[in-house]
Tab-separated table of C-alpha atoms and ligand atoms in Angstrom:
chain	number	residue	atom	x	y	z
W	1	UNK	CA	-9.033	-19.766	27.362
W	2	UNK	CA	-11.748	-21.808	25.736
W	3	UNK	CA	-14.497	-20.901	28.432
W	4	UNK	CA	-17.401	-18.654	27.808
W	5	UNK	CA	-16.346	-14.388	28.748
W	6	UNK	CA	-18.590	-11.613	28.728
W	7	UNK	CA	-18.849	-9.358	26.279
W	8	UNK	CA	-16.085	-6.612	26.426
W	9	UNK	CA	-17.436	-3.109	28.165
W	10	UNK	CA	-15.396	-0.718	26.272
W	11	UNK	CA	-15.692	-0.502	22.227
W	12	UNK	CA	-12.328	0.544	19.961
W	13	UNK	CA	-13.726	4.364	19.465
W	14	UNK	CA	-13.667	3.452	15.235
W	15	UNK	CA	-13.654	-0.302	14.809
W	16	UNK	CA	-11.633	0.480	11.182
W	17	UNK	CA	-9.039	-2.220	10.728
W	18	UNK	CA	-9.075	-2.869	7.043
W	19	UNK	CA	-6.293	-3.006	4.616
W	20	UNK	CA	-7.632	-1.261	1.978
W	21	UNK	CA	-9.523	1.352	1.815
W	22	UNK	CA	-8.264	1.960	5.301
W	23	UNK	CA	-9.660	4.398	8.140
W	24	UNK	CA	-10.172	7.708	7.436
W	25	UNK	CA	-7.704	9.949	9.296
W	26	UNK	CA	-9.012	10.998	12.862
W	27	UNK	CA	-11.514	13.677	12.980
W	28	UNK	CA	-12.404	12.894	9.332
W	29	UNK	CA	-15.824	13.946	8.323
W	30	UNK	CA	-16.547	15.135	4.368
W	31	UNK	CA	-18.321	18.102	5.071
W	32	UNK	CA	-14.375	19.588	5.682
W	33	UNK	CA	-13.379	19.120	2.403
W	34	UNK	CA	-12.863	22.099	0.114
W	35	UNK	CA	-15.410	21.761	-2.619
W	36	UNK	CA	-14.557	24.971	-4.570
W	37	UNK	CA	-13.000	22.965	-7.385
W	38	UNK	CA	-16.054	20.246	-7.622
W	39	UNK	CA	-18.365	20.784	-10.769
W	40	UNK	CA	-15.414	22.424	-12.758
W	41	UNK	CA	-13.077	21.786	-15.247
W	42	UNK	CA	-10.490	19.874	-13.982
W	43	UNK	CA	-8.378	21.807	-16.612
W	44	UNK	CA	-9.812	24.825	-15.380
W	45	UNK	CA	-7.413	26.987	-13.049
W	46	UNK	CA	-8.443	25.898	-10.094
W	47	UNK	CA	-8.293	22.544	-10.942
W	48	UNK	CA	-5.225	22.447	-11.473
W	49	UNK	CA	-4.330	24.327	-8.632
W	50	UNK	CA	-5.500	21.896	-6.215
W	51	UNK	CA	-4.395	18.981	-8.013
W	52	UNK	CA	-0.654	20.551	-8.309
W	53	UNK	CA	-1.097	21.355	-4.517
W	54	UNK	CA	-1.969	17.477	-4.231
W	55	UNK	CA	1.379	16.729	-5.820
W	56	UNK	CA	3.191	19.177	-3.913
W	57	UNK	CA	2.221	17.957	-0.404
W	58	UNK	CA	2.858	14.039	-1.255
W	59	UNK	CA	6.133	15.147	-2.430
W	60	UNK	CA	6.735	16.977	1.029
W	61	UNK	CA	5.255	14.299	3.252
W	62	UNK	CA	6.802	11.691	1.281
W	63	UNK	CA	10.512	13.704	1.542
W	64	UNK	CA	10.843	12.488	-2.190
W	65	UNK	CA	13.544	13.764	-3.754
W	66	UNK	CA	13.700	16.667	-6.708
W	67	UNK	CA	15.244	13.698	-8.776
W	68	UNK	CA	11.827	11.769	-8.531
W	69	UNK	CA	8.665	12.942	-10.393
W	70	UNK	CA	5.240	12.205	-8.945
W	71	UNK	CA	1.951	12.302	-10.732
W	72	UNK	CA	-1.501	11.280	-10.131
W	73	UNK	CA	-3.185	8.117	-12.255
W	74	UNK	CA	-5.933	5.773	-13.264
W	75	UNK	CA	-7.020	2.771	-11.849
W	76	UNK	CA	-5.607	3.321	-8.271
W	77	UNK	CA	-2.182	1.346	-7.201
W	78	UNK	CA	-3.443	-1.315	-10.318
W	79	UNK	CA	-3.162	0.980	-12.618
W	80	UNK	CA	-0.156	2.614	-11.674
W	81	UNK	CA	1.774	-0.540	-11.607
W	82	UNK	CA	0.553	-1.735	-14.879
W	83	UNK	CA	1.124	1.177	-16.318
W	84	UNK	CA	4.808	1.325	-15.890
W	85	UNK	CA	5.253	-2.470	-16.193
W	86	UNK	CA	3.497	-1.826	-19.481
W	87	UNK	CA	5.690	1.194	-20.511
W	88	UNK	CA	8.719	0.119	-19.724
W	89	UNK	CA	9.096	-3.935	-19.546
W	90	UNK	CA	10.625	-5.887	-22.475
W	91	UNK	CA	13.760	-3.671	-22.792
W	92	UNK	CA	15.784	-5.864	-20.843
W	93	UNK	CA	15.642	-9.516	-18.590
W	94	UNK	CA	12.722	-9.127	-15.628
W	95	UNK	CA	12.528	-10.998	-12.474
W	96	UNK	CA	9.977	-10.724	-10.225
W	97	UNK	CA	10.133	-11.490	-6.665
W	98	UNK	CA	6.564	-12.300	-4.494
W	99	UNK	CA	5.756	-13.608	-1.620
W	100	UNK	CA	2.059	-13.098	-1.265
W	101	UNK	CA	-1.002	-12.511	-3.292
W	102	UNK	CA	-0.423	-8.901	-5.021
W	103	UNK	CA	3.301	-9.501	-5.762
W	104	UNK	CA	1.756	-12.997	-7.619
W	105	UNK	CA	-0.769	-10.679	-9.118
W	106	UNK	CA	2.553	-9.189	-11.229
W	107	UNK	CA	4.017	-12.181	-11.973
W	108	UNK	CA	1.048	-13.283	-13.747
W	109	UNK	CA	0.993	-10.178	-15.952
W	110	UNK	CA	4.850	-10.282	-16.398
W	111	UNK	CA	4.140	-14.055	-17.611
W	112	UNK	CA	1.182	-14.464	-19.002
W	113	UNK	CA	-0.120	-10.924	-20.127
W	114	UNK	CA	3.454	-9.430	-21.480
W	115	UNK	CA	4.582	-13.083	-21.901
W	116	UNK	CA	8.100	-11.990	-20.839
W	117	UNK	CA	9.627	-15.437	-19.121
W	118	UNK	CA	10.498	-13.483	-16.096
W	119	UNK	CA	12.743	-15.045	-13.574
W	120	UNK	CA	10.727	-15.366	-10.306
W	121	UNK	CA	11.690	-15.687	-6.883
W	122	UNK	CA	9.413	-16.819	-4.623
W	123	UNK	CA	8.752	-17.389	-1.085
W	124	UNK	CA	5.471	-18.813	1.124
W	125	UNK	CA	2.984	-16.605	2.954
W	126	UNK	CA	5.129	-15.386	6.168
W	127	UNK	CA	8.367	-15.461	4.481
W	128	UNK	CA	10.800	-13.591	2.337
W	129	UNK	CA	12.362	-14.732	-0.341
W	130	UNK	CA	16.455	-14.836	-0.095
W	131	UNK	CA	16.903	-11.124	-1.627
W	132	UNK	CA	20.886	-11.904	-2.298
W	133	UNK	CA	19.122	-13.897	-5.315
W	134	UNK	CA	18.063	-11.034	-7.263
W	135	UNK	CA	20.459	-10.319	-10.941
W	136	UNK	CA	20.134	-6.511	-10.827
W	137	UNK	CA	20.882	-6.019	-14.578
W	138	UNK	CA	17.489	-7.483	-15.359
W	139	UNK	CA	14.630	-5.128	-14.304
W	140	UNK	CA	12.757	-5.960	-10.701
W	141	UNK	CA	9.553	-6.130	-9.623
W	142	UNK	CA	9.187	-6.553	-6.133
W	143	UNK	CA	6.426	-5.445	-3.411
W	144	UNK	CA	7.857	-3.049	-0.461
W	145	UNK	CA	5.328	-4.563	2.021
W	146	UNK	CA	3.436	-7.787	1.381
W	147	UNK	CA	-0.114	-6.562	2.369
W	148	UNK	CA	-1.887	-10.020	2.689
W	149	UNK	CA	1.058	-11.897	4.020
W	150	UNK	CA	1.785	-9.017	6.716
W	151	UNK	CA	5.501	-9.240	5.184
W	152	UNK	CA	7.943	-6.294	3.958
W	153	UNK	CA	11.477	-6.214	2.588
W	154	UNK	CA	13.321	-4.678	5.683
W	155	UNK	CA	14.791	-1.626	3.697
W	156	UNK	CA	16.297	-1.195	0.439
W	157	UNK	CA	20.053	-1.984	0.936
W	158	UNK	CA	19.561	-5.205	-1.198
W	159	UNK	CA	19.331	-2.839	-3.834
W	160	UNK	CA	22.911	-1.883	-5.632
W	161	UNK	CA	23.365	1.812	-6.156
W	162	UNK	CA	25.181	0.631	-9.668
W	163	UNK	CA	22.321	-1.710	-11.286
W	164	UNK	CA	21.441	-2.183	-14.635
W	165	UNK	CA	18.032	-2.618	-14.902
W	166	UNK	CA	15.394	-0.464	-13.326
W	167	UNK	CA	13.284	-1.507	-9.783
W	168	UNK	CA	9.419	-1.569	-9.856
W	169	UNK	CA	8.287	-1.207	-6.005
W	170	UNK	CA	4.365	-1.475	-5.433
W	171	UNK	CA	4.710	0.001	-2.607
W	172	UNK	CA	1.188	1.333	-1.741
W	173	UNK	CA	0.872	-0.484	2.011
W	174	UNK	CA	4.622	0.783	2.345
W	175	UNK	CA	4.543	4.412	1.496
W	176	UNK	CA	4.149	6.864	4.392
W	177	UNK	CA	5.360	3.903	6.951
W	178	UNK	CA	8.649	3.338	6.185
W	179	UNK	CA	11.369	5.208	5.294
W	180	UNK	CA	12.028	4.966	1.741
W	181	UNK	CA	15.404	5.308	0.142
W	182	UNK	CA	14.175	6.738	-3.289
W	183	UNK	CA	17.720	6.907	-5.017
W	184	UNK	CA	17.392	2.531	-4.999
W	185	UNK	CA	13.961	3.270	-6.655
W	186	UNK	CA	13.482	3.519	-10.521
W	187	UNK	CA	9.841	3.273	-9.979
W	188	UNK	CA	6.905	3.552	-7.483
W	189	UNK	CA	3.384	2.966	-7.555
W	190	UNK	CA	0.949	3.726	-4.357
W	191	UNK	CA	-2.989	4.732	-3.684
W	192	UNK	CA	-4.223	7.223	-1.156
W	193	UNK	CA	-6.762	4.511	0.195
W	194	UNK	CA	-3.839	2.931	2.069
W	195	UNK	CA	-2.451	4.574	4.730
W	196	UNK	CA	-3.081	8.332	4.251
W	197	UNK	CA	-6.818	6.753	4.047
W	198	UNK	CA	-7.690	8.696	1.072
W	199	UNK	CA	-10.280	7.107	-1.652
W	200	UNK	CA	-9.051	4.053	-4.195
W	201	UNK	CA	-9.759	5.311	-7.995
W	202	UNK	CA	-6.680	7.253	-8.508
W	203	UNK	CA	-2.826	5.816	-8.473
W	204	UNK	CA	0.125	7.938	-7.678
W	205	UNK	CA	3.424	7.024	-9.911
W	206	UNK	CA	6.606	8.048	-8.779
W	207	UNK	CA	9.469	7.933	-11.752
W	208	UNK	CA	12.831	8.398	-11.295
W	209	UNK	CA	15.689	9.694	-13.769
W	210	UNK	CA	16.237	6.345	-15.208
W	211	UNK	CA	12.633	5.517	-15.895
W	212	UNK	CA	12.223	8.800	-17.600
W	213	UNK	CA	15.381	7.596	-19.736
W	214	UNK	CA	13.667	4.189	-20.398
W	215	UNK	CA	10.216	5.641	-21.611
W	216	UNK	CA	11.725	8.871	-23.851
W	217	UNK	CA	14.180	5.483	-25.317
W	218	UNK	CA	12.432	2.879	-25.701
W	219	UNK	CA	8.977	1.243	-27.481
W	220	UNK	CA	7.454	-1.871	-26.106
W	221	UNK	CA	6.287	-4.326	-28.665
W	222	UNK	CA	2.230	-4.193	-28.122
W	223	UNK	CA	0.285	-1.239	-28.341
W	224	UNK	CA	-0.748	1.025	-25.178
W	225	UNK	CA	-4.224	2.238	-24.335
W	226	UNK	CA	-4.473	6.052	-23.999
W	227	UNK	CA	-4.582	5.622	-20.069
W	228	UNK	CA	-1.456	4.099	-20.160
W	229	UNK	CA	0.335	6.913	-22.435
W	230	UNK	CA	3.394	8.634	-20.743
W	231	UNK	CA	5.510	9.617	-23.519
W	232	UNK	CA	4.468	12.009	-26.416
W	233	UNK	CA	6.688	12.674	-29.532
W	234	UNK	CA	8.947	10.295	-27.531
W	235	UNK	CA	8.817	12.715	-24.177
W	236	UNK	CA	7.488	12.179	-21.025
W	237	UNK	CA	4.876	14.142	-21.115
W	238	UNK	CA	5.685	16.360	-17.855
W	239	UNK	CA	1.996	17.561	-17.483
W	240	UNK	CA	0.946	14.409	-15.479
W	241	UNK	CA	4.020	15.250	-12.996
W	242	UNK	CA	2.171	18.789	-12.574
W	243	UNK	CA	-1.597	17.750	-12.707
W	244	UNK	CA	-2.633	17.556	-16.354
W	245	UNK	CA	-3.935	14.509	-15.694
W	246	UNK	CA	-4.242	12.042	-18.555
W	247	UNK	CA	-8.008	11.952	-18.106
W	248	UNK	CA	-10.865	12.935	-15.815
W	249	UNK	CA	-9.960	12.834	-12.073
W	250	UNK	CA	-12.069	12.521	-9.284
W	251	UNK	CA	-11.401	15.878	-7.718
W	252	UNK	CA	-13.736	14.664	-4.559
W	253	UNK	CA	-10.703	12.168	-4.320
W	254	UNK	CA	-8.190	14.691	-4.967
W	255	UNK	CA	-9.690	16.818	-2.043
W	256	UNK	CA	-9.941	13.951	0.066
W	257	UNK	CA	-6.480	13.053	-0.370
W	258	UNK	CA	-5.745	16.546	0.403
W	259	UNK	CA	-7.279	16.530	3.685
W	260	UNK	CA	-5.278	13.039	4.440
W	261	UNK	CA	-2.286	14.867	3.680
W	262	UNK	CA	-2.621	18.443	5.592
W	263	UNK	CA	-3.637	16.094	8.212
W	264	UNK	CA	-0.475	14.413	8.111
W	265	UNK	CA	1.605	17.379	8.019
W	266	UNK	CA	-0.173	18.475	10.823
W	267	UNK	CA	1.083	16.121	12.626
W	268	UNK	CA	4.845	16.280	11.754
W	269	UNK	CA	4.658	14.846	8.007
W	270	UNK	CA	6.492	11.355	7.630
W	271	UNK	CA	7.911	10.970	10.951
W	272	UNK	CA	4.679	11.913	12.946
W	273	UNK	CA	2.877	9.030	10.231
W	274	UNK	CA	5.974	6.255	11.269
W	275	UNK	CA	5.159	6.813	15.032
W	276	UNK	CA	1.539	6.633	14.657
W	277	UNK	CA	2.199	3.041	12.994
W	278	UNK	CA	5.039	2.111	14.972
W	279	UNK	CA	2.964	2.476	18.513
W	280	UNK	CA	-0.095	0.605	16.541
W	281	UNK	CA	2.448	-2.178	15.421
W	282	UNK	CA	3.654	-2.327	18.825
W	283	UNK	CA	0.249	-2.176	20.593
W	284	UNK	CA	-0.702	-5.045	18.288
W	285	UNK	CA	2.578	-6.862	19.161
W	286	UNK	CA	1.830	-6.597	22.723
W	287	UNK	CA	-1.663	-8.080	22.540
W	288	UNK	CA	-0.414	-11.205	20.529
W	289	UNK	CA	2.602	-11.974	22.785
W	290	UNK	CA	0.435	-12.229	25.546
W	291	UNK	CA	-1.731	-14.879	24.215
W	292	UNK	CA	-0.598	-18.136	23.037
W	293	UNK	CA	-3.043	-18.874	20.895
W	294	UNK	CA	-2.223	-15.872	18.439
W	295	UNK	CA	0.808	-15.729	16.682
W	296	UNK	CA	2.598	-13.663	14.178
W	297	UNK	CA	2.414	-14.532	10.470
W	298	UNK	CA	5.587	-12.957	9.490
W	299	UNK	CA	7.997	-14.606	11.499
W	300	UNK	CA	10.836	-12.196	10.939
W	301	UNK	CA	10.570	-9.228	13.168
W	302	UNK	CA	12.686	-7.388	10.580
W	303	UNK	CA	10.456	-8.215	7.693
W	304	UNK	CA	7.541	-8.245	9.875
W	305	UNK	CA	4.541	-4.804	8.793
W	306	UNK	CA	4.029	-2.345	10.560
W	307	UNK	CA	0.603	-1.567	8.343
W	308	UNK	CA	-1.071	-4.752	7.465
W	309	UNK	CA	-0.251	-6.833	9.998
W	310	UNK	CA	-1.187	-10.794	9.668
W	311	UNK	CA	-1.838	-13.144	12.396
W	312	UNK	CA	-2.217	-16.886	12.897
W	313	UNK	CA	-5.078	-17.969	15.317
W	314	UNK	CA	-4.494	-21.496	17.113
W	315	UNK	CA	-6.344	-24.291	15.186
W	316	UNK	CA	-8.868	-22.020	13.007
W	317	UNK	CA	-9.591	-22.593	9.380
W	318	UNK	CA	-11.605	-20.322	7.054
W	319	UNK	CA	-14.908	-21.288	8.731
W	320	UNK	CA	-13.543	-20.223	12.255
W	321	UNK	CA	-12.047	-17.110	10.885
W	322	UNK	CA	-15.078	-16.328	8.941
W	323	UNK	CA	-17.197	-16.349	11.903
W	324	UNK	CA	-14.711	-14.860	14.150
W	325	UNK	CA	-14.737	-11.642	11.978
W	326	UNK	CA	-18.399	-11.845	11.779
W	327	UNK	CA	-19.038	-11.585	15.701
W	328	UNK	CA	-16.508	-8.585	16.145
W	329	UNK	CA	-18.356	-6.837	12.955
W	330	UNK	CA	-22.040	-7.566	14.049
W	331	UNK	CA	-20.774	-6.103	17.931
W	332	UNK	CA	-19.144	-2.893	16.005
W	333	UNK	CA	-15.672	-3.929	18.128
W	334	UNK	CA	-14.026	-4.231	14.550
W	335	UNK	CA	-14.599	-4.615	10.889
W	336	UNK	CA	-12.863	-6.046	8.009
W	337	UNK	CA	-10.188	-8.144	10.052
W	338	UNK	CA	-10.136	-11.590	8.062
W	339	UNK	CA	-7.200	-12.298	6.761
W	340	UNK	CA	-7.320	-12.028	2.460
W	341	UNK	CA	-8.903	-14.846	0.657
W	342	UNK	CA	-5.739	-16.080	-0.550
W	343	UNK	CA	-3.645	-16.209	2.192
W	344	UNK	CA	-3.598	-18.880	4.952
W	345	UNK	CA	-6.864	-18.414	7.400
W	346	UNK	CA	-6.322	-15.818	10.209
W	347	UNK	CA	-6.641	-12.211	10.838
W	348	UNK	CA	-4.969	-9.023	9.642
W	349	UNK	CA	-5.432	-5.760	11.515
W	350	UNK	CA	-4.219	-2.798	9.745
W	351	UNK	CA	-1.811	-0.512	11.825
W	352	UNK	CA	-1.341	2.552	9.672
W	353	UNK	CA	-1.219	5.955	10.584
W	354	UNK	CA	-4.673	6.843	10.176
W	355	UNK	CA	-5.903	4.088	12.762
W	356	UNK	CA	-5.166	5.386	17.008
W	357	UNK	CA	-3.462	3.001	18.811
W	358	UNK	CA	-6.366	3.324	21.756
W	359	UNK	CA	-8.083	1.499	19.791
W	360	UNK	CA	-6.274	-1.475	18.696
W	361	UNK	CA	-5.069	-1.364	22.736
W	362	UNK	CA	-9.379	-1.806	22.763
W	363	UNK	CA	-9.297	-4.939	20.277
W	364	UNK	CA	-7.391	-7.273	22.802
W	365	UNK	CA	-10.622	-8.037	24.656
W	366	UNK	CA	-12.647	-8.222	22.003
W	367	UNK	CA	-10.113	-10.516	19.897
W	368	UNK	CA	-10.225	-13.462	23.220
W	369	UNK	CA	-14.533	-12.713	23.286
W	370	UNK	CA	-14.703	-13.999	19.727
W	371	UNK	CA	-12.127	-16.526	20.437
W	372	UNK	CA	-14.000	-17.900	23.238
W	373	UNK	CA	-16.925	-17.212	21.376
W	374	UNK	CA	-16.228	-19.243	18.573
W	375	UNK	CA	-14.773	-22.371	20.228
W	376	UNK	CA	-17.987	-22.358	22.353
W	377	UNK	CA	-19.722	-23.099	18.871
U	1	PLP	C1	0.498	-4.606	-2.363
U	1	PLP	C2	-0.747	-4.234	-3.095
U	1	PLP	N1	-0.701	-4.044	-4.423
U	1	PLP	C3	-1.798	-3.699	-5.120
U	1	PLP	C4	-3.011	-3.540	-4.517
U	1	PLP	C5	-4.191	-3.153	-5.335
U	1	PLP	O1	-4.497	-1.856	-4.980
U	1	PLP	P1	-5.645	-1.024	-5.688
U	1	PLP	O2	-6.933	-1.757	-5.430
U	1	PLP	O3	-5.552	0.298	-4.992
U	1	PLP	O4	-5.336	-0.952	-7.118
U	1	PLP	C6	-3.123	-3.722	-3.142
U	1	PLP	C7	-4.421	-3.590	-2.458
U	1	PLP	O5	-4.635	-4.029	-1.362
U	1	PLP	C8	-1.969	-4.083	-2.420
U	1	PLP	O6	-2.032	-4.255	-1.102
């Protein structure tokens, strides 16, 4: 498969495979979005309005529970996930569990910023770590789905319904794929530039009972920065679960993020979204197990994503890969499909809702031109 092929006659429709910001939803073009509440107080009743209407429609395409709150944030999935690991860490033991770049990214803080000694469990790009491990009376910090290793905890039965401590899941390549069972989850963090392909900016924080308990009980030892502020007179302050945000939103992202998510109802809400990314997942299957020079970075099917999916390339090293995503972006076949800088070199092809499975079906061809392509020199 090393000889010289012609260039592929038929295009993917939208060449958008990236992992973040991902492709807009189908049919996507601005000029839909409501702009009524642009150029107004976000504090001003229609404001408010739309960004309680925001809430309400994650909440109904999420199917999260009335025992969950959900509120919109700063600093996209980052700064959701800080801000409850700076909330509500240091109250008890913390382990952390990663197996790829973003769930290291939490470690770090949990170590070195918060300088808790956290207990980490660990496992290599393509793997995950032995779950069984994990002391549940500490707090955990774990990723739902590993975006730049292409790896996901299967579900959340390693989870005990009677655990001490609270879970953390940055779970913002996860949400809207998988079924979630929210009553093993203390606390969630996403962004709507993952798979509803909404804008980055703004986080989302989900809370449940016992992380409510945790912030109206207890203090952390270091002072908080007003973005980070959750608790007043030693209550959650309920607003941001209704759309007082804590400071100026975007509402162009709030609409836009709207859109994603009428779209998504449209289309029969979370289980319509899990069959638009199972069928890409599968396409995307299909195309590697008929070539042997692609393979699967997650070897687990069970662990494997169904959103960012990561895949080894026979013999290629950064350089290969770098050029190899370079060809298929200059021809407009596909953009963005390099596999993240720290991860091992090879490609990663988001599979989320927002992305038509025509299209990756299109990629196949295109993926063996820049093969060929590439080995040619
Ligand atoms: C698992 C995970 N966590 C965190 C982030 C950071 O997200 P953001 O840039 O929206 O803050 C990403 C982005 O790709 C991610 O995949």
């Amino acid at each position: 498969m090393t000889d010289f092929i012609a260039v592929p006659a038929r295009k993917p429709a939208r060449p958008h495979f990236s992992s973040g910001p991902c492709a807009k939803p189908p049919g996507y073009t601005p000029a839909q979005l409501n702009t009524e509440a642009l150029g107004r107080s976000h504090r001003a009743k229609i404001g408010k309005t739309r960004l309680a209407y925001c809430i309400d429609l994650m909440r109904e395409v999420l199917q999260l529970p009335d025992t969950h709150r959900i509120g919109i944030v700063p600093g996209s999935d980052t700064g959701a996930f800080e801000m409850a690991m700076w909330t509500m860490l240091g109250a008890r033991g913390v382990t952390t569990v990663a197996w790829e770049s973003f769930g290291e990214g939490w470690v770090t803080d949990a170590a070195k910023q918060l300088k808790l000694d956290p207990t980490v469990i660990r496992a290599d790009y393509g793997q995950l770590p032995d779950l069984t491990q994990i002391d549940f009376s500490t707090d955990v910090l774990f990723t739902w789905n590993g975006t730049t290793s292409g790896v996901r905890v299967p579900n959340a039965d390693f989870i005990p319904d009677d655990r001490e401590g609270l879970t953390f899941a940055d779970s913002t390549s996860a949400v809207f794929a998988y079924d979630i069972d929210w009553s093993k989850i203390d606390v969630a963090t996403f962004s709507w530039q993952k798979v509803l392909g909404g804008e980055g900016g703004h986080g989302v924080l989900i809370l449940g009972p016992r992380a409510v308990e945790r912030l109206e009980t207890y203090i952390p030892a270091w002072p908080l920065p007003k973005v980070f502020r959750l608790v007043s007179k030693g209550k959650l302050a309920e607003g941001v679960f209704k759309g007082e945000t804590i400071n100026t939103p975007s509402m162009l992202a709030v609409e836009d993020a709207i859109f994603a998510l009428e779209w998504a109802k449209g289309i029969g809400g979370l289980e319509g979204l899990k069959a638009r990314s199972d069928a890409n997942a599968a396409a995307l299957s299909k195309i590697v197990e008929e070539r042997d020079w692609l393979g699967h970075l997650a070897i687990d099917e069970a662990s494997r994503s169904k959103t960012s999916v990561c895949l080894t390339v026979a013999g290629a090293d950064a350089d290969f890969i770098k050029k190899f995503a370079g060809l298929l972006e200059k021809q407009d076949a596909a953009y963005d499909v390099a596999g993240y800088r720290d991860a091992p070199a090879g490609l990663r092809i988001w599979c989320g809702a927002t992305v038509d499975t025509q299209d990756i079906e299109d990629l196949g061809p295109w993926l063996d031109w820049a093969y060929a392509t590439v080995k040619a020199g």
